[in-house]
C-alpha cells in the first residue's frame, strides 16, 4: 500500500529525470537569527549526498524544513520534480521522506514489530496489521541486509540494531528518500561499516540518502556528492571524488584547518592516578564497573575507548566524586575516599583533579547563569575570588572570566552572556577554560568534542596536548576512535564494565580496537565473558 497520496503534490506529474530533492531559495529565521539564507541545491536520485558544516551552520534547520518540523519563511521544495507542501512530518512521510534521528524515536518497552507499525496501523484490528508487517519486515530485512528479530524488545537490542529498526520504520512507510543525522555517533566501527553497506544496498535499489555527519572521512568514503554549509548559506556542492577532507574543512570554517593532531612523543613520568579493582553497582543491582585497574602517568594521555554504555561514564563519575565505588584509587600516591561520605567534586579539586564531564549542559554548566558565574563554579573558594571571608569579589571573577574567554577564543567573548546562549562548541570551551587554566595534576575529560564543530575541535585538541606537554596527566574518554587514536599515548578499551586490554596507538588500528569494543580480544580465541 503506497502511503503517498498525490494531494500534497502541488504541481504536475513527477519528472523522471528530475532530482530526488530540489530546494529553491529556502530561508528561515528565528527572531533576529537567520538560520537559513536563500538556500538552493539539488540531490540526485539514487545517490548518497552528504551535508557538512560547523555547529550553527543551518544543517539541522534545513533538514527539519524538509521533514516538516519547521516551515520555511520563503522558498520552494520539489520532490522528484514536483512542488510539494510539507507542513508536518506526516506530510513528509506521504511525500516519501523518512528521517533517522541521532537520538532514536523508539518506544523501548515495545517490540521491533510494534515499533514498526506504530502510527501506521491499518483498521481497528491490530492482528492483521502485525501479520502483514511481519511479512514486509522479512522482505526488507532480506533485501537490504537489515536483519533484526521482529519480536525482540527494543531496550534489549544493541544500538546498532536499534538503528536498523529506525531504517526499517522508514522503509516500511515507503520512503524513497532517507535523511540520516549523525548516524555513526554511537556505533562501533564494525556497526558503522555495516551501516554503510546497508546504505550502499539502498542506493543500489534506487533510494536517495542524505547523510549529515561531521566525520569527513565518512563523507569521503560513503557519499557521491557533498554540500557544505557555512553561517546559514550553502557555499559549495561538490562531487566527493573531486574534493578532499582539507578542502571541505576549509569551506566549512572559512580558513585552513589542521585535521591531524601534531604532537611530540610523550615523556611519561611518575604515576599520578592509580586505579585498582574498581567496582560499581547501580541502584538496580547491575554491575557497571567490574574490577577496573589502570594507571595514568604525568605527561601522558590515557585514552579510554568504547561504545557508550560500557562503564566509561561510571568511571568518570567515580573519579570525579559524583558516585561511590569499591576498590582503591590513589592520587599522587595518596588514597581517595570512594564511599561518598567524605568525597565530592570539591574534595577532588582540592586534590588537583579537574573534570570536564561528558554532559556539559547537565554537569558542566548552569545554563541560565552568565559565563562569568560559570567560570567560578567549583572554584569560588579560591582566595583570588574572595573579598574577606564571606563575600566573593565579583569584579575579580569577571576580570578572570574575560581573560579566560579571550585565551580560549570563546565567541562571543561576553562574560555577561548566559551559558545557554552560546553554541555547543563555545559552551565546551567555557568548561575547558575553567578546568584547564587551573593547571590540575590530573584532568578527567569526557567526550571533549561531542557536538563540536571542526574549528573548535582543532582548538580543543591543541589545549589538551599543551596540558600534557606541561607534565600533566589526562584521562580521556571518547567514543570517537579517530580522537582516541590521534590524542592518546596509550589506549585502554572498555567493554561491559571491564578493561579488555591496552594498546599503543602506533601498534593498533580501528579494526582491532573495534573488535575489542565489541568484546572480542584478537588472538584470544573467544569474546569476553
XYZ file of C-alpha atoms in Angstrom:
529
model
C 0.000 0.000 0.000
C 1.529 3.326 -1.103
C 1.241 5.876 1.686
C 1.865 8.897 -0.542
C -1.370 10.408 -1.878
C -0.999 12.962 -4.651
C -2.894 15.592 -2.655
C 0.390 17.032 -1.386
C 1.854 17.419 -4.878
C 1.000 20.961 -5.942
C 2.491 20.781 -9.442
C 2.069 18.350 -12.342
C 3.349 14.799 -12.599
C 6.812 13.994 -11.230
C 9.617 14.295 -13.773
C 11.517 11.026 -14.093
C 14.711 12.907 -14.961
C 14.394 15.414 -12.120
C 16.500 15.296 -8.919
C 15.004 13.496 -5.950
C 15.210 16.697 -3.886
C 15.402 20.274 -5.061
C 15.329 23.244 -2.719
C 14.877 26.708 -4.173
C 15.557 29.878 -2.189
C 14.864 28.395 1.259
C 15.128 30.947 4.074
C 14.312 30.593 7.746
C 14.820 32.999 10.644
C 14.277 32.608 14.376
C 13.830 36.147 15.580
C 16.982 38.077 14.655
C 18.922 34.874 13.848
C 18.931 33.929 10.152
C 19.337 30.144 10.297
C 18.970 29.549 6.528
C 19.528 32.216 3.902
C 18.338 31.724 0.307
C 19.475 28.097 0.064
C 19.181 26.302 -3.263
C 20.600 22.877 -4.034
C 19.773 19.528 -5.607
C 20.158 15.905 -4.556
C 20.344 13.495 -7.497
C 18.101 10.459 -7.378
C 19.742 7.191 -6.312
C 22.772 8.840 -4.703
C 24.224 9.325 -1.226
C 24.553 13.062 -0.656
C 26.494 14.406 2.327
C 25.844 17.692 4.111
C 28.603 19.121 6.314
C 29.060 22.351 8.223
C 30.024 23.771 11.609
C 27.633 23.930 14.551
C 25.059 26.573 13.779
C 25.680 26.404 10.025
C 21.988 25.611 9.461
C 22.137 21.922 8.511
C 19.611 20.704 11.052
C 17.249 23.597 10.358
C 17.331 22.836 6.632
C 16.631 19.138 7.144
C 13.921 19.972 9.670
C 12.217 22.061 6.992
C 12.477 19.177 4.537
C 10.985 16.787 7.124
C 8.224 19.171 8.189
C 9.407 20.127 11.662
C 9.772 23.755 10.590
C 8.105 25.802 7.871
C 10.374 27.906 5.679
C 9.797 31.669 5.624
C 10.458 31.637 1.886
C 11.346 29.188 -0.842
C 10.097 26.054 -2.542
C 10.599 22.294 -2.147
C 10.386 19.902 -5.106
C 10.384 16.120 -4.758
C 11.123 14.218 -7.976
C 10.489 17.420 -9.906
C 7.056 18.154 -8.420
C 6.450 21.023 -5.954
C 5.265 19.815 -2.558
C 4.000 21.341 0.687
C 5.470 19.773 3.814
C 3.739 21.377 6.808
C 4.482 18.462 9.171
C 6.293 15.131 9.412
C 3.224 13.176 8.292
C 3.251 15.163 5.049
C 6.963 14.376 4.678
C 6.246 10.656 5.096
C 3.489 10.891 2.485
C 5.980 12.601 0.172
C 8.291 9.597 0.516
C 10.738 11.106 3.005
C 11.990 9.242 6.073
C 14.354 10.514 8.752
C 16.605 8.565 11.112
C 17.457 10.819 14.032
C 20.675 10.844 16.023
C 18.601 10.052 19.126
C 16.222 7.283 18.123
C 12.455 7.743 18.316
C 11.579 4.251 19.568
C 9.348 3.002 22.386
C 11.847 0.994 24.403
C 9.402 -1.479 26.002
C 7.708 -2.267 22.664
C 8.874 -4.983 20.312
C 10.508 -4.273 16.971
C 7.295 -5.185 15.169
C 5.170 -2.944 17.388
C 7.521 -0.008 16.800
C 7.467 -0.603 13.051
C 3.678 -0.339 12.746
C 3.192 2.339 15.407
C 1.267 5.118 13.704
C 0.823 3.065 10.531
C -1.818 0.593 11.694
C -4.488 -0.463 9.195
C -8.033 -0.643 10.542
C -9.256 -1.273 14.052
C -7.879 -4.798 14.398
C -4.180 -4.936 15.219
C -3.520 -8.603 14.383
C -3.882 -8.278 10.575
C -1.573 -5.247 10.611
C 1.021 -7.175 12.611
C 0.836 -10.157 10.249
C 1.277 -8.015 7.143
C 4.051 -6.040 8.814
C 5.881 -9.246 9.748
C 5.880 -10.364 6.124
C 7.042 -6.977 4.860
C 9.722 -6.781 7.551
C 11.123 -10.147 6.480
C 11.321 -8.933 2.860
C 13.014 -5.651 3.793
C 15.492 -7.414 6.071
C 16.376 -9.836 3.280
C 16.649 -7.222 0.539
C 18.665 -4.629 2.460
C 20.759 -6.647 4.953
C 18.675 -5.290 7.835
C 18.174 -8.491 9.823
C 16.614 -7.970 13.247
C 14.341 -10.142 15.392
C 10.814 -8.713 14.977
C 9.798 -9.994 18.420
C 12.782 -8.547 20.287
C 12.082 -5.753 22.784
C 13.848 -2.532 21.794
C 15.589 -1.980 25.131
C 17.253 -5.398 24.780
C 18.805 -4.576 21.385
C 22.229 -3.108 20.727
C 22.417 0.482 19.484
C 23.299 -0.771 16.017
C 20.197 -2.967 15.853
C 18.016 -0.135 17.160
C 19.273 1.987 14.292
C 18.266 -0.773 11.857
C 14.767 -0.618 13.313
C 14.621 3.121 12.591
C 15.643 2.493 8.979
C 13.092 -0.320 8.687
C 10.394 2.027 10.022
C 11.128 4.482 7.237
C 11.242 1.790 4.533
C 8.022 0.222 5.818
C 6.380 3.601 5.243
C 7.571 3.503 1.589
C 10.321 6.099 1.952
C 12.339 6.677 -1.205
C 14.396 9.416 0.451
C 16.210 8.784 3.749
C 17.786 11.518 5.886
C 20.301 10.266 8.464
C 21.521 12.665 11.177
C 24.956 11.763 12.606
C 24.193 8.042 12.233
C 27.525 6.628 13.478
C 27.911 8.639 16.678
C 27.087 5.683 18.943
C 28.218 2.771 16.743
C 31.301 0.571 16.885
C 33.495 0.652 13.758
C 32.072 -2.736 12.721
C 28.497 -1.462 13.153
C 29.363 1.679 11.182
C 30.806 -0.427 8.359
C 27.613 -2.498 8.314
C 25.511 0.661 8.213
C 27.361 1.915 5.148
C 26.860 -1.451 3.436
C 23.143 -1.019 4.124
C 23.206 2.472 2.638
C 25.037 1.178 -0.435
C 22.343 -1.502 -0.848
C 19.631 1.138 -0.552
C 21.349 3.297 -3.158
C 21.652 0.298 -5.493
C 17.869 -0.156 -5.198
C 17.306 3.447 -6.266
C 16.841 5.046 -2.839
C 18.223 8.520 -2.189
C 20.229 9.104 1.000
C 21.038 12.432 2.687
C 23.833 11.955 5.217
C 24.536 14.623 7.851
C 27.826 13.955 9.618
C 30.815 15.872 10.985
C 33.142 12.951 10.146
C 34.841 13.962 6.921
C 36.358 10.524 6.466
C 32.856 9.043 6.314
C 31.838 11.684 3.795
C 34.789 10.744 1.599
C 34.123 7.013 1.894
C 30.345 6.856 1.597
C 28.961 9.747 -0.452
C 28.673 10.565 -4.143
C 28.288 14.319 -3.647
C 28.695 16.671 -0.699
C 27.261 20.096 0.101
C 28.952 22.491 2.516
C 27.035 24.985 4.650
C 28.508 27.968 6.475
C 26.633 30.576 8.524
C 23.244 29.649 7.131
C 24.287 29.604 3.487
C 25.092 26.823 1.031
C 28.652 27.670 -0.030
C 29.504 24.696 -2.248
C 28.248 21.410 -3.679
C 30.987 19.120 -4.975
C 31.446 15.646 -6.359
C 33.074 13.764 -3.492
C 35.672 12.216 -5.773
C 36.874 15.685 -6.781
C 37.421 17.089 -3.276
C 39.399 16.294 -0.117
C 38.884 16.496 3.650
C 41.199 19.510 3.753
C 39.171 21.399 1.141
C 35.876 20.549 2.859
C 37.211 21.683 6.239
C 38.385 24.992 4.766
C 34.993 25.541 3.110
C 33.221 24.779 6.394
C 35.306 27.111 8.551
C 36.422 29.743 6.072
C 40.115 29.149 6.788
C 42.650 26.344 6.616
C 42.146 23.761 9.380
C 44.713 21.290 10.707
C 42.913 17.927 10.563
C 45.650 15.934 12.255
C 46.904 16.335 15.807
C 50.503 17.492 15.860
C 52.328 16.414 18.985
C 55.761 15.384 20.117
C 56.283 11.939 21.669
C 55.178 11.765 25.295
C 57.671 11.715 28.154
C 55.689 9.949 30.891
C 56.791 10.485 34.458
C 55.564 9.222 37.794
C 52.086 7.680 38.240
C 49.580 10.411 39.060
C 46.394 8.318 39.125
C 46.361 4.634 40.113
C 43.107 2.668 39.972
C 42.892 -0.884 41.312
C 39.911 -3.274 41.186
C 37.307 -0.521 40.920
C 33.718 -1.805 41.122
C 30.381 -0.017 40.844
C 26.878 -1.450 41.186
C 23.907 0.746 40.308
C 20.633 1.153 42.208
C 19.082 -1.756 40.318
C 21.857 -4.099 41.390
C 23.526 -4.124 37.972
C 27.333 -4.175 37.973
C 28.600 -1.232 35.879
C 32.316 -1.478 36.690
C 33.707 -4.980 37.205
C 37.194 -4.721 38.646
C 38.766 -1.929 36.571
C 42.504 -1.322 37.040
C 44.882 1.090 35.271
C 47.282 3.975 35.869
C 47.844 7.388 34.290
C 51.269 8.993 34.485
C 52.400 12.595 34.420
C 52.910 13.882 30.893
C 50.688 11.371 29.111
C 47.152 10.955 27.810
C 45.456 7.642 28.507
C 42.506 7.239 26.178
C 39.537 5.077 27.145
C 37.820 3.739 24.025
C 34.445 2.036 23.977
C 30.871 2.220 22.813
C 28.727 4.414 25.074
C 27.165 2.486 27.947
C 30.055 0.159 28.765
C 31.117 1.762 32.045
C 33.096 4.801 30.919
C 30.530 7.241 32.324
C 30.519 5.482 35.702
C 34.317 5.565 35.736
C 34.352 9.342 35.277
C 31.606 9.793 37.865
C 33.565 7.880 40.500
C 36.856 9.606 39.782
C 35.109 12.998 39.644
C 33.462 12.481 43.051
C 29.879 12.057 41.823
C 29.395 8.352 42.678
C 30.542 5.829 45.277
C 32.505 2.668 44.495
C 34.649 -0.077 45.986
C 38.285 -0.657 45.203
C 41.349 1.536 45.533
C 42.153 4.867 43.893
C 45.381 6.734 44.642
C 46.125 10.292 43.566
C 49.818 11.225 43.728
C 50.326 8.165 45.922
C 47.617 9.005 48.476
C 44.322 7.139 48.662
C 40.978 8.731 47.773
C 37.801 8.014 49.678
C 35.330 6.184 47.426
C 32.457 5.731 49.872
C 30.839 9.060 49.057
C 30.738 10.076 52.741
C 33.780 12.354 52.616
C 34.237 12.758 48.895
C 32.730 15.022 46.269
C 33.789 17.273 43.420
C 35.117 19.885 45.846
C 37.461 17.449 47.585
C 38.635 16.178 44.186
C 39.509 19.722 43.125
C 41.429 20.133 46.389
C 43.477 17.101 45.294
C 44.310 18.826 41.969
C 41.793 16.851 39.913
C 39.854 18.788 37.286
C 36.845 17.339 35.480
C 35.303 18.144 32.100
C 32.143 15.995 32.242
C 30.606 14.163 29.297
C 27.372 16.160 29.541
C 28.454 19.794 29.650
C 24.906 21.123 29.932
C 23.794 18.885 32.785
C 27.009 18.571 34.793
C 29.419 21.207 33.492
C 27.359 24.402 33.385
C 24.310 26.076 34.867
C 22.698 27.122 31.629
C 20.756 30.137 32.916
C 23.792 31.635 34.648
C 26.236 34.025 32.993
C 29.585 32.926 31.608
C 31.497 34.708 34.386
C 29.481 32.869 37.040
C 30.093 29.518 35.338
C 33.824 30.261 35.218
C 33.837 30.432 39.045
C 31.732 27.331 39.760
C 33.635 24.832 41.868
C 36.457 27.306 42.456
C 34.520 30.009 44.273
C 36.620 29.447 47.431
C 39.763 30.489 45.556
C 41.431 33.298 47.575
C 41.703 35.331 44.352
C 37.897 35.370 44.221
C 37.379 36.281 47.872
C 36.788 39.673 49.445
C 37.051 38.937 53.094
C 35.743 35.616 54.386
C 32.085 35.785 53.472
C 31.815 37.648 50.171
C 33.087 36.887 46.731
C 34.809 39.572 44.685
C 32.574 39.511 41.616
C 34.652 42.051 39.733
C 37.742 39.877 40.204
C 35.794 36.872 38.888
C 34.575 38.843 35.878
C 38.097 40.049 35.101
C 39.365 36.476 35.316
C 36.497 35.314 33.097
C 37.291 37.924 30.454
C 40.868 36.636 30.261
C 39.788 33.003 30.010
C 37.201 33.752 27.322
C 39.837 35.571 25.282
C 42.508 32.895 25.667
C 40.076 30.088 24.776
C 38.559 32.005 21.870
C 35.016 31.807 23.280
C 32.618 33.533 20.890
C 31.185 35.971 21.665
C 33.691 36.882 24.429
C 30.926 38.313 26.614
C 31.173 37.305 30.296
C 27.610 38.533 30.921
C 26.031 36.241 28.317
C 24.087 33.249 29.715
C 25.675 29.855 29.060
C 22.563 28.719 27.171
C 23.138 31.497 24.617
C 26.486 30.081 23.464
C 26.806 27.394 20.796
C 27.722 23.880 21.913
C 31.357 24.341 20.951
C 31.650 27.581 22.888
C 29.917 26.042 25.899
C 32.575 23.332 25.813
C 35.311 25.966 25.656
C 33.831 27.611 28.768
C 34.151 24.364 30.721
C 37.631 23.643 29.375
C 38.824 27.165 30.192
C 37.601 26.833 33.767
C 39.257 23.451 34.326
C 42.454 23.564 32.243
C 43.585 27.004 33.447
C 43.721 25.632 36.980
C 46.735 23.588 35.798
C 45.492 20.399 37.504
C 47.764 17.424 38.089
C 45.004 15.260 36.563
C 42.368 16.222 34.014
C 39.368 13.935 33.595
C 37.776 14.748 30.250
C 34.730 13.033 28.775
C 33.709 13.407 25.104
C 35.728 16.628 24.685
C 34.454 17.341 21.161
C 30.918 15.895 21.259
C 28.674 18.141 19.166
C 31.596 20.479 18.467
C 32.401 21.832 15.013
C 35.661 21.204 13.226
C 37.300 24.546 14.022
C 36.644 24.172 17.744
C 37.818 20.534 17.634
C 41.211 21.693 16.377
C 41.475 24.244 19.216
C 40.377 21.798 21.942
C 42.871 19.175 20.815
C 45.673 21.751 20.921
C 44.761 22.680 24.511
C 44.822 19.040 25.648
C 48.214 18.432 24.060
C 49.586 21.617 25.642
C 48.417 20.423 29.074
C 50.075 17.036 28.518
C 53.299 18.725 27.412
C 53.211 20.744 30.643
C 53.645 17.439 32.510
C 50.024 16.865 33.483
C 48.127 13.560 33.386
C 44.984 13.285 31.271
C 42.333 10.583 31.303
C 40.391 10.920 28.056
C 37.057 9.173 27.444
C 35.712 9.389 23.894
C 33.501 7.339 21.591
C 35.383 8.850 18.620
C 38.104 6.390 17.615
C 39.838 8.989 15.450
C 40.134 11.195 18.513
C 41.364 8.378 20.726
C 43.998 7.289 18.199
C 45.272 10.803 17.468
C 45.382 12.181 21.034
C 46.259 9.190 23.210
C 49.703 7.980 24.196
C 48.149 4.727 25.440
C 44.685 3.310 24.768
C 42.581 1.158 27.108
C 39.418 -0.386 25.682
C 36.316 -0.890 27.825
C 33.539 -3.385 27.229
C 30.778 -4.366 29.655
C 32.417 -2.683 32.636
C 35.861 -4.221 32.087
C 39.170 -3.179 30.578
C 39.634 -5.504 27.600
C 43.279 -4.567 27.187
C 45.712 -1.763 26.438
C 47.306 -0.829 23.125
C 49.773 1.751 21.840
C 48.285 3.958 19.098
C 51.124 3.187 16.691
C 50.706 -0.551 17.161
C 46.956 -0.917 16.642
C 44.211 0.182 14.262
C 40.471 0.815 14.200
C 39.692 -2.785 13.280
C 41.444 -4.230 16.348
C 40.031 -1.562 18.655
C 36.567 -2.090 17.176
C 36.725 -5.814 17.915
C 37.785 -5.101 21.489
C 34.958 -2.565 21.834
C 32.598 -5.398 20.841
C 34.044 -7.731 23.488
C 36.487 -9.660 21.308
C 40.217 -9.671 22.022
C 42.036 -10.524 18.767
C 44.108 -13.649 19.212
C 42.369 -14.601 22.464
C 40.142 -17.138 20.705
C 36.874 -16.001 22.269
C 34.928 -12.934 23.353
C 34.882 -11.527 26.811
C 32.528 -13.066 29.287
